Amino acid sequence: MYFINYTVSLNAGTAPAATTSTRKMTGLVNTTSYLPYNLYSNAGRTQNWGNQSSDWVIGTGLDQTLTIYSKILQGANVPSDTYNDTITVTVAC
């Protein structure tokens, strides 16, 4: 069995002016409306999962599952719509 360390990073998404500290979902109908959200690496939603992962994961050669937690940020005043975003996940050794 071989072990390898790797990192997993998530980009800011596709909305204009989105960052890894405040991602934005774009409205399907109202394409200039953005619903702010964040992605986290822990269930308490305190560790933002950004583009630069500082945590190394030890690969074992077996399938591994990493859970991504999310939260819509408070105070968003957006029209009713369907909101979505696309995140790119990068796995690097």
PDB file of N, CA and C in Angstrom:
ATOM      1  N   MET A   1       0.848  -1.170   0.000  1.00  0.00           N
ATOM      2  CA  MET A   1       0.000   0.000   0.000  1.00  0.00           C
ATOM      3  C   MET A   1       0.896   1.237   0.000  1.00  0.00           C
ATOM      4  N   TYR A   2       0.546   2.207  -0.830  1.00  0.00           N
ATOM      5  CA  TYR A   2       1.292   3.456  -0.919  1.00  0.00           C
ATOM      6  C   TYR A   2       0.502   4.581  -0.257  1.00  0.00           C
ATOM      7  N   PHE A   3       1.202   5.444   0.424  1.00  0.00           N
ATOM      8  CA  PHE A   3       0.574   6.606   1.038  1.00  0.00           C
ATOM      9  C   PHE A   3       1.091   7.852   0.338  1.00  0.00           C
ATOM     10  N   ILE A   4       0.206   8.785   0.076  1.00  0.00           N
ATOM     11  CA  ILE A   4       0.600  10.038  -0.561  1.00  0.00           C
ATOM     12  C   ILE A   4      -0.187  11.178   0.079  1.00  0.00           C
ATOM     13  N   ASN A   5       0.483  12.277   0.312  1.00  0.00           N
ATOM     14  CA  ASN A   5      -0.191  13.463   0.837  1.00  0.00           C
ATOM     15  C   ASN A   5      -0.738  14.275  -0.324  1.00  0.00           C
ATOM     16  N   TYR A   6      -1.932  14.828  -0.157  1.00  0.00           N
ATOM     17  CA  TYR A   6      -2.503  15.678  -1.196  1.00  0.00           C
ATOM     18  C   TYR A   6      -3.360  16.766  -0.559  1.00  0.00           C
ATOM     19  N   THR A   7      -3.617  17.814  -1.318  1.00  0.00           N
ATOM     20  CA  THR A   7      -4.490  18.893  -0.866  1.00  0.00           C
ATOM     21  C   THR A   7      -5.712  18.959  -1.769  1.00  0.00           C
ATOM     22  N   VAL A   8      -6.794  19.480  -1.229  1.00  0.00           N
ATOM     23  CA  VAL A   8      -8.028  19.676  -1.986  1.00  0.00           C
ATOM     24  C   VAL A   8      -8.413  21.147  -1.845  1.00  0.00           C
ATOM     25  N   SER A   9      -8.505  21.856  -2.969  1.00  0.00           N
ATOM     26  CA  SER A   9      -8.868  23.272  -2.960  1.00  0.00           C
ATOM     27  C   SER A   9     -10.138  23.508  -3.752  1.00  0.00           C
ATOM     28  N   LEU A  10     -10.876  24.537  -3.369  1.00  0.00           N
ATOM     29  CA  LEU A  10     -12.115  24.922  -4.045  1.00  0.00           C
ATOM     30  C   LEU A  10     -11.965  26.363  -4.516  1.00  0.00           C
ATOM     31  N   ASN A  11     -12.289  26.626  -5.785  1.00  0.00           N
ATOM     32  CA  ASN A  11     -12.138  27.995  -6.277  1.00  0.00           C
ATOM     33  C   ASN A  11     -13.309  28.870  -5.834  1.00  0.00           C
ATOM     34  N   ALA A  12     -13.328  30.123  -6.281  1.00  0.00           N
ATOM     35  CA  ALA A  12     -14.343  31.095  -5.851  1.00  0.00           C
ATOM     36  C   ALA A  12     -15.674  30.923  -6.562  1.00  0.00           C
ATOM     37  N   GLY A  13     -15.720  30.122  -7.604  1.00  0.00           N
ATOM     38  CA  GLY A  13     -16.955  29.952  -8.360  1.00  0.00           C
ATOM     39  C   GLY A  13     -16.989  30.859  -9.573  1.00  0.00           C
ATOM     40  N   THR A  14     -18.153  30.958 -10.206  1.00  0.00           N
ATOM     41  CA  THR A  14     -18.249  31.638 -11.496  1.00  0.00           C
ATOM     42  C   THR A  14     -18.881  33.026 -11.449  1.00  0.00           C
ATOM     43  N   ALA A  15     -19.425  33.442 -10.327  1.00  0.00           N
ATOM     44  CA  ALA A  15     -20.079  34.759 -10.246  1.00  0.00           C
ATOM     45  C   ALA A  15     -19.043  35.878 -10.253  1.00  0.00           C
ATOM     46  N   PRO A  16     -19.364  37.009 -10.890  1.00  0.00           N
ATOM     47  CA  PRO A  16     -18.445  38.152 -10.871  1.00  0.00           C
ATOM     48  C   PRO A  16     -18.187  38.615  -9.438  1.00  0.00           C
ATOM     49  N   ALA A  17     -16.951  38.963  -9.156  1.00  0.00           N
ATOM     50  CA  ALA A  17     -16.525  39.496  -7.855  1.00  0.00           C
ATOM     51  C   ALA A  17     -16.652  38.500  -6.704  1.00  0.00           C
ATOM     52  N   ALA A  18     -16.887  37.236  -6.989  1.00  0.00           N
ATOM     53  CA  ALA A  18     -16.904  36.223  -5.922  1.00  0.00           C
ATOM     54  C   ALA A  18     -15.477  35.966  -5.460  1.00  0.00           C
ATOM     55  N   THR A  19     -15.329  35.673  -4.181  1.00  0.00           N
ATOM     56  CA  THR A  19     -14.029  35.312  -3.620  1.00  0.00           C
ATOM     57  C   THR A  19     -14.196  34.016  -2.842  1.00  0.00           C
ATOM     58  N   THR A  20     -13.099  33.425  -2.426  1.00  0.00           N
ATOM     59  CA  THR A  20     -13.223  32.194  -1.647  1.00  0.00           C
ATOM     60  C   THR A  20     -13.716  32.474  -0.234  1.00  0.00           C
ATOM     61  N   SER A  21     -13.685  33.734   0.199  1.00  0.00           N
ATOM     62  CA  SER A  21     -14.235  34.052   1.519  1.00  0.00           C
ATOM     63  C   SER A  21     -15.711  34.450   1.437  1.00  0.00           C
ATOM     64  N   THR A  22     -16.187  34.848   0.259  1.00  0.00           N
ATOM     65  CA  THR A  22     -17.614  35.096   0.031  1.00  0.00           C
ATOM     66  C   THR A  22     -17.949  34.690  -1.397  1.00  0.00           C
ATOM     67  N   ARG A  23     -18.439  33.478  -1.533  1.00  0.00           N
ATOM     68  CA  ARG A  23     -18.867  33.000  -2.846  1.00  0.00           C
ATOM     69  C   ARG A  23     -20.265  33.535  -3.122  1.00  0.00           C
ATOM     70  N   LYS A  24     -20.656  33.521  -4.402  1.00  0.00           N
ATOM     71  CA  LYS A  24     -21.964  34.067  -4.773  1.00  0.00           C
ATOM     72  C   LYS A  24     -22.645  33.148  -5.774  1.00  0.00           C
ATOM     73  N   MET A  25     -23.895  32.796  -5.473  1.00  0.00           N
ATOM     74  CA  MET A  25     -24.715  32.077  -6.444  1.00  0.00           C
ATOM     75  C   MET A  25     -25.442  33.108  -7.295  1.00  0.00           C
ATOM     76  N   THR A  26     -25.573  32.829  -8.581  1.00  0.00           N
ATOM     77  CA  THR A  26     -26.227  33.738  -9.521  1.00  0.00           C
ATOM     78  C   THR A  26     -27.664  33.303  -9.750  1.00  0.00           C
ATOM     79  N   GLY A  27     -28.571  34.283  -9.799  1.00  0.00           N
ATOM     80  CA  GLY A  27     -29.975  33.988 -10.070  1.00  0.00           C
ATOM     81  C   GLY A  27     -30.168  33.494 -11.495  1.00  0.00           C
ATOM     82  N   LEU A  28     -31.052  32.534 -11.671  1.00  0.00           N
ATOM     83  CA  LEU A  28     -31.333  31.979 -12.994  1.00  0.00           C
ATOM     84  C   LEU A  28     -32.104  32.981 -13.855  1.00  0.00           C
ATOM     85  N   VAL A  29     -33.111  33.628 -13.274  1.00  0.00           N
ATOM     86  CA  VAL A  29     -33.903  34.626 -14.002  1.00  0.00           C
ATOM     87  C   VAL A  29     -33.276  36.009 -13.836  1.00  0.00           C
ATOM     88  N   ASN A  30     -33.004  36.380 -12.588  1.00  0.00           N
ATOM     89  CA  ASN A  30     -32.379  37.675 -12.283  1.00  0.00           C
ATOM     90  C   ASN A  30     -30.868  37.482 -12.251  1.00  0.00           C
ATOM     91  N   THR A  31     -30.239  37.512 -13.410  1.00  0.00           N
ATOM     92  CA  THR A  31     -28.815  37.165 -13.508  1.00  0.00           C
ATOM     93  C   THR A  31     -27.885  38.208 -12.902  1.00  0.00           C
ATOM     94  N   THR A  32     -28.427  39.328 -12.448  1.00  0.00           N
ATOM     95  CA  THR A  32     -27.604  40.306 -11.738  1.00  0.00           C
ATOM     96  C   THR A  32     -27.843  40.240 -10.229  1.00  0.00           C
ATOM     97  N   SER A  33     -28.601  39.249  -9.783  1.00  0.00           N
ATOM     98  CA  SER A  33     -28.828  39.019  -8.351  1.00  0.00           C
ATOM     99  C   SER A  33     -27.901  37.907  -7.885  1.00  0.00           C
ATOM    100  N   TYR A  34     -27.253  38.138  -6.747  1.00  0.00           N
ATOM    101  CA  TYR A  34     -26.285  37.177  -6.225  1.00  0.00           C
ATOM    102  C   TYR A  34     -26.611  36.843  -4.780  1.00  0.00           C
ATOM    103  N   LEU A  35     -26.646  35.560  -4.472  1.00  0.00           N
ATOM    104  CA  LEU A  35     -26.914  35.079  -3.122  1.00  0.00           C
ATOM    105  C   LEU A  35     -25.585  34.648  -2.507  1.00  0.00           C
ATOM    106  N   PRO A  36     -25.082  35.377  -1.489  1.00  0.00           N
ATOM    107  CA  PRO A  36     -23.781  35.051  -0.913  1.00  0.00           C
ATOM    108  C   PRO A  36     -23.825  33.790  -0.042  1.00  0.00           C
ATOM    109  N   TYR A  37     -22.774  32.995  -0.152  1.00  0.00           N
ATOM    110  CA  TYR A  37     -22.670  31.767   0.636  1.00  0.00           C
ATOM    111  C   TYR A  37     -21.201  31.441   0.837  1.00  0.00           C
ATOM    112  N   ASN A  38     -20.937  30.509   1.721  1.00  0.00           N
ATOM    113  CA  ASN A  38     -19.573  30.034   1.940  1.00  0.00           C
ATOM    114  C   ASN A  38     -19.551  28.518   1.990  1.00  0.00           C
ATOM    115  N   LEU A  39     -18.383  27.967   1.747  1.00  0.00           N
ATOM    116  CA  LEU A  39     -18.143  26.526   1.854  1.00  0.00           C
ATOM    117  C   LEU A  39     -17.122  26.300   2.955  1.00  0.00           C
ATOM    118  N   TYR A  40     -17.333  25.240   3.726  1.00  0.00           N
ATOM    119  CA  TYR A  40     -16.514  24.990   4.907  1.00  0.00           C
ATOM    120  C   TYR A  40     -16.028  23.546   4.937  1.00  0.00           C
ATOM    121  N   SER A  41     -14.941  23.345   5.658  1.00  0.00           N
ATOM    122  CA  SER A  41     -14.381  21.997   5.786  1.00  0.00           C
ATOM    123  C   SER A  41     -14.802  21.309   7.081  1.00  0.00           C
ATOM    124  N   ASN A  42     -15.563  22.010   7.936  1.00  0.00           N
ATOM    125  CA  ASN A  42     -15.989  21.386   9.194  1.00  0.00           C
ATOM    126  C   ASN A  42     -17.487  21.587   9.424  1.00  0.00           C
ATOM    127  N   ALA A  43     -18.079  20.692  10.196  1.00  0.00           N
ATOM    128  CA  ALA A  43     -19.527  20.718  10.441  1.00  0.00           C
ATOM    129  C   ALA A  43     -19.966  21.974  11.186  1.00  0.00           C
ATOM    130  N   GLY A  44     -19.084  22.561  11.992  1.00  0.00           N
ATOM    131  CA  GLY A  44     -19.413  23.788  12.714  1.00  0.00           C
ATOM    132  C   GLY A  44     -19.416  25.021  11.823  1.00  0.00           C
ATOM    133  N   ARG A  45     -18.984  24.843  10.593  1.00  0.00           N
ATOM    134  CA  ARG A  45     -18.943  25.918   9.590  1.00  0.00           C
ATOM    135  C   ARG A  45     -18.148  27.134  10.076  1.00  0.00           C
ATOM    136  N   THR A  46     -16.945  26.838  10.581  1.00  0.00           N
ATOM    137  CA  THR A  46     -16.042  27.901  11.025  1.00  0.00           C
ATOM    138  C   THR A  46     -14.745  27.927  10.233  1.00  0.00           C
ATOM    139  N   GLN A  47     -14.450  26.864   9.482  1.00  0.00           N
ATOM    140  CA  GLN A  47     -13.201  26.793   8.714  1.00  0.00           C
ATOM    141  C   GLN A  47     -13.523  26.896   7.225  1.00  0.00           C
ATOM    142  N   ASN A  48     -13.372  28.123   6.689  1.00  0.00           N
ATOM    143  CA  ASN A  48     -13.666  28.373   5.286  1.00  0.00           C
ATOM    144  C   ASN A  48     -12.778  27.496   4.401  1.00  0.00           C
ATOM    145  N   TRP A  49     -13.390  26.883   3.390  1.00  0.00           N
ATOM    146  CA  TRP A  49     -12.636  26.045   2.459  1.00  0.00           C
ATOM    147  C   TRP A  49     -12.332  26.895   1.237  1.00  0.00           C
ATOM    148  N   GLY A  50     -11.111  27.384   1.164  1.00  0.00           N
ATOM    149  CA  GLY A  50     -10.731  28.300   0.105  1.00  0.00           C
ATOM    150  C   GLY A  50      -9.958  27.653  -1.019  1.00  0.00           C
ATOM    151  N   ASN A  51      -9.350  28.507  -1.823  1.00  0.00           N
ATOM    152  CA  ASN A  51      -8.601  28.074  -2.990  1.00  0.00           C
ATOM    153  C   ASN A  51      -7.254  27.478  -2.600  1.00  0.00           C
ATOM    154  N   GLN A  52      -6.749  27.849  -1.448  1.00  0.00           N
ATOM    155  CA  GLN A  52      -5.473  27.334  -0.977  1.00  0.00           C
ATOM    156  C   GLN A  52      -5.711  26.486   0.259  1.00  0.00           C
ATOM    157  N   SER A  53      -5.623  25.185   0.109  1.00  0.00           N
ATOM    158  CA  SER A  53      -5.819  24.294   1.248  1.00  0.00           C
ATOM    159  C   SER A  53      -4.533  24.234   2.052  1.00  0.00           C
ATOM    160  N   SER A  54      -4.636  24.469   3.346  1.00  0.00           N
ATOM    161  CA  SER A  54      -3.452  24.383   4.196  1.00  0.00           C
ATOM    162  C   SER A  54      -3.346  23.012   4.851  1.00  0.00           C
ATOM    163  N   ASP A  55      -4.369  22.202   4.680  1.00  0.00           N
ATOM    164  CA  ASP A  55      -4.378  20.880   5.299  1.00  0.00           C
ATOM    165  C   ASP A  55      -4.007  19.817   4.275  1.00  0.00           C
ATOM    166  N   TRP A  56      -3.057  19.006   4.628  1.00  0.00           N
ATOM    167  CA  TRP A  56      -2.691  17.870   3.790  1.00  0.00           C
ATOM    168  C   TRP A  56      -3.541  16.682   4.192  1.00  0.00           C
ATOM    169  N   VAL A  57      -3.993  15.938   3.219  1.00  0.00           N
ATOM    170  CA  VAL A  57      -4.759  14.719   3.452  1.00  0.00           C
ATOM    171  C   VAL A  57      -3.842  13.556   3.117  1.00  0.00           C
ATOM    172  N   ILE A  58      -3.897  12.498   3.903  1.00  0.00           N
ATOM    173  CA  ILE A  58      -3.066  11.321   3.636  1.00  0.00           C
ATOM    174  C   ILE A  58      -3.866  10.340   2.808  1.00  0.00           C
ATOM    175  N   GLY A  59      -3.411  10.113   1.581  1.00  0.00           N
ATOM    176  CA  GLY A  59      -4.057   9.151   0.697  1.00  0.00           C
ATOM    177  C   GLY A  59      -3.615   7.743   1.040  1.00  0.00           C
ATOM    178  N   THR A  60      -4.541   6.810   1.012  1.00  0.00           N
ATOM    179  CA  THR A  60      -4.247   5.426   1.381  1.00  0.00           C
ATOM    180  C   THR A  60      -4.324   4.474   0.198  1.00  0.00           C
ATOM    181  N   GLY A  61      -4.734   4.983  -0.962  1.00  0.00           N
ATOM    182  CA  GLY A  61      -4.955   4.111  -2.109  1.00  0.00           C
ATOM    183  C   GLY A  61      -6.388   3.621  -2.192  1.00  0.00           C
ATOM    184  N   LEU A  62      -7.170   3.868  -1.149  1.00  0.00           N
ATOM    185  CA  LEU A  62      -8.582   3.491  -1.127  1.00  0.00           C
ATOM    186  C   LEU A  62      -9.437   4.726  -1.387  1.00  0.00           C
ATOM    187  N   ASP A  63     -10.700   4.527  -1.748  1.00  0.00           N
ATOM    188  CA  ASP A  63     -11.620   5.648  -1.921  1.00  0.00           C
ATOM    189  C   ASP A  63     -11.709   6.438  -0.624  1.00  0.00           C
ATOM    190  N   GLN A  64     -11.716   7.757  -0.731  1.00  0.00           N
ATOM    191  CA  GLN A  64     -11.865   8.621   0.434  1.00  0.00           C
ATOM    192  C   GLN A  64     -12.968   9.633   0.158  1.00  0.00           C
ATOM    193  N   THR A  65     -13.756   9.921   1.170  1.00  0.00           N
ATOM    194  CA  THR A  65     -14.836  10.891   1.051  1.00  0.00           C
ATOM    195  C   THR A  65     -14.495  12.115   1.886  1.00  0.00           C
ATOM    196  N   LEU A  66     -14.570  13.283   1.272  1.00  0.00           N
ATOM    197  CA  LEU A  66     -14.404  14.544   1.985  1.00  0.00           C
ATOM    198  C   LEU A  66     -15.732  15.287   1.897  1.00  0.00           C
ATOM    199  N   THR A  67     -16.249  15.721   3.028  1.00  0.00           N
ATOM    200  CA  THR A  67     -17.532  16.409   3.064  1.00  0.00           C
ATOM    201  C   THR A  67     -17.308  17.912   2.976  1.00  0.00           C
ATOM    202  N   ILE A  68     -18.100  18.572   2.137  1.00  0.00           N
ATOM    203  CA  ILE A  68     -18.082  20.027   2.027  1.00  0.00           C
ATOM    204  C   ILE A  68     -19.382  20.538   2.647  1.00  0.00           C
ATOM    205  N   TYR A  69     -19.257  21.437   3.623  1.00  0.00           N
ATOM    206  CA  TYR A  69     -20.419  22.025   4.290  1.00  0.00           C
ATOM    207  C   TYR A  69     -20.663  23.420   3.713  1.00  0.00           C
ATOM    208  N   SER A  70     -21.909  23.849   3.694  1.00  0.00           N
ATOM    209  CA  SER A  70     -22.211  25.173   3.144  1.00  0.00           C
ATOM    210  C   SER A  70     -23.146  25.940   4.069  1.00  0.00           C
ATOM    211  N   LYS A  71     -23.175  27.247   3.846  1.00  0.00           N
ATOM    212  CA  LYS A  71     -24.075  28.104   4.619  1.00  0.00           C
ATOM    213  C   LYS A  71     -24.386  29.347   3.785  1.00  0.00           C
ATOM    214  N   ILE A  72     -25.679  29.691   3.702  1.00  0.00           N
ATOM    215  CA  ILE A  72     -26.107  30.947   3.100  1.00  0.00           C
ATOM    216  C   ILE A  72     -25.839  32.040   4.131  1.00  0.00           C
ATOM    217  N   LEU A  73     -25.210  33.122   3.723  1.00  0.00           N
ATOM    218  CA  LEU A  73     -24.864  34.184   4.661  1.00  0.00           C
ATOM    219  C   LEU A  73     -26.096  34.997   5.049  1.00  0.00           C
ATOM    220  N   GLN A  74     -26.131  35.428   6.305  1.00  0.00           N
ATOM    221  CA  GLN A  74     -27.261  36.203   6.823  1.00  0.00           C
ATOM    222  C   GLN A  74     -27.336  37.563   6.150  1.00  0.00           C
ATOM    223  N   GLY A  75     -28.541  38.096   6.101  1.00  0.00           N
ATOM    224  CA  GLY A  75     -28.729  39.454   5.630  1.00  0.00           C
ATOM    225  C   GLY A  75     -28.883  39.614   4.132  1.00  0.00           C
ATOM    226  N   ALA A  76     -28.904  38.514   3.402  1.00  0.00           N
ATOM    227  CA  ALA A  76     -29.054  38.612   1.950  1.00  0.00           C
ATOM    228  C   ALA A  76     -30.491  39.006   1.618  1.00  0.00           C
ATOM    229  N   ASN A  77     -30.643  40.074   0.883  1.00  0.00           N
ATOM    230  CA  ASN A  77     -31.961  40.539   0.466  1.00  0.00           C
ATOM    231  C   ASN A  77     -32.021  40.406  -1.054  1.00  0.00           C
ATOM    232  N   VAL A  78     -32.444  39.246  -1.516  1.00  0.00           N
ATOM    233  CA  VAL A  78     -32.443  38.960  -2.955  1.00  0.00           C
ATOM    234  C   VAL A  78     -33.839  38.536  -3.392  1.00  0.00           C
ATOM    235  N   PRO A  79     -34.168  38.745  -4.670  1.00  0.00           N
ATOM    236  CA  PRO A  79     -35.481  38.323  -5.155  1.00  0.00           C
ATOM    237  C   PRO A  79     -35.611  36.804  -5.181  1.00  0.00           C
ATOM    238  N   SER A  80     -36.838  36.343  -5.099  1.00  0.00           N
ATOM    239  CA  SER A  80     -37.107  34.913  -5.205  1.00  0.00           C
ATOM    240  C   SER A  80     -36.653  34.432  -6.580  1.00  0.00           C
ATOM    241  N   ASP A  81     -35.893  33.355  -6.616  1.00  0.00           N
ATOM    242  CA  ASP A  81     -35.318  32.848  -7.865  1.00  0.00           C
ATOM    243  C   ASP A  81     -34.672  31.501  -7.561  1.00  0.00           C
ATOM    244  N   THR A  82     -34.183  30.859  -8.568  1.00  0.00           N
ATOM    245  CA  THR A  82     -33.325  29.686  -8.419  1.00  0.00           C
ATOM    246  C   THR A  82     -31.894  30.179  -8.563  1.00  0.00           C
ATOM    247  N   TYR A  83     -31.061  29.907  -7.569  1.00  0.00           N
ATOM    248  CA  TYR A  83     -29.678  30.378  -7.572  1.00  0.00           C
ATOM    249  C   TYR A  83     -28.743  29.185  -7.697  1.00  0.00           C
ATOM    250  N   ASN A  84     -27.654  29.367  -8.456  1.00  0.00           N
ATOM    251  CA  ASN A  84     -26.673  28.284  -8.582  1.00  0.00           C
ATOM    252  C   ASN A  84     -25.285  28.855  -8.817  1.00  0.00           C
ATOM    253  N   ASP A  85     -24.309  27.992  -8.668  1.00  0.00           N
ATOM    254  CA  ASP A  85     -22.907  28.336  -8.880  1.00  0.00           C
ATOM    255  C   ASP A  85     -22.185  27.062  -9.289  1.00  0.00           C
ATOM    256  N   THR A  86     -21.036  27.215  -9.890  1.00  0.00           N
ATOM    257  CA  THR A  86     -20.186  26.077 -10.241  1.00  0.00           C
ATOM    258  C   THR A  86     -18.836  26.273  -9.571  1.00  0.00           C
ATOM    259  N   ILE A  87     -18.425  25.284  -8.803  1.00  0.00           N
ATOM    260  CA  ILE A  87     -17.149  25.318  -8.090  1.00  0.00           C
ATOM    261  C   ILE A  87     -16.212  24.300  -8.727  1.00  0.00           C
ATOM    262  N   THR A  88     -14.962  24.707  -8.935  1.00  0.00           N
ATOM    263  CA  THR A  88     -13.944  23.785  -9.431  1.00  0.00           C
ATOM    264  C   THR A  88     -13.145  23.259  -8.246  1.00  0.00           C
ATOM    265  N   VAL A  89     -13.041  21.941  -8.157  1.00  0.00           N
ATOM    266  CA  VAL A  89     -12.277  21.279  -7.100  1.00  0.00           C
ATOM    267  C   VAL A  89     -10.947  20.842  -7.691  1.00  0.00           C
ATOM    268  N   THR A  90      -9.853  21.197  -7.008  1.00  0.00           N
ATOM    269  CA  THR A  90      -8.519  20.820  -7.465  1.00  0.00           C
ATOM    270  C   THR A  90      -7.872  19.920  -6.423  1.00  0.00           C
ATOM    271  N   VAL A  91      -7.402  18.772  -6.858  1.00  0.00           N
ATOM    272  CA  VAL A  91      -6.663  17.847  -5.999  1.00  0.00           C
ATOM    273  C   VAL A  91      -5.217  17.881  -6.470  1.00  0.00           C
ATOM    274  N   ALA A  92      -4.297  18.204  -5.554  1.00  0.00           N
ATOM    275  CA  ALA A  92      -2.892  18.336  -5.924  1.00  0.00           C
ATOM    276  C   ALA A  92      -2.010  17.564  -4.952  1.00  0.00           C
ATOM    277  N   CYS A  93      -0.950  17.004  -5.485  1.00  0.00           N
ATOM    278  CA  CYS A  93       0.026  16.272  -4.666  1.00  0.00           C
ATOM    279  C   CYS A  93       1.241  17.136  -4.417  1.00  0.00           C
TER     280      CYS A  93
END
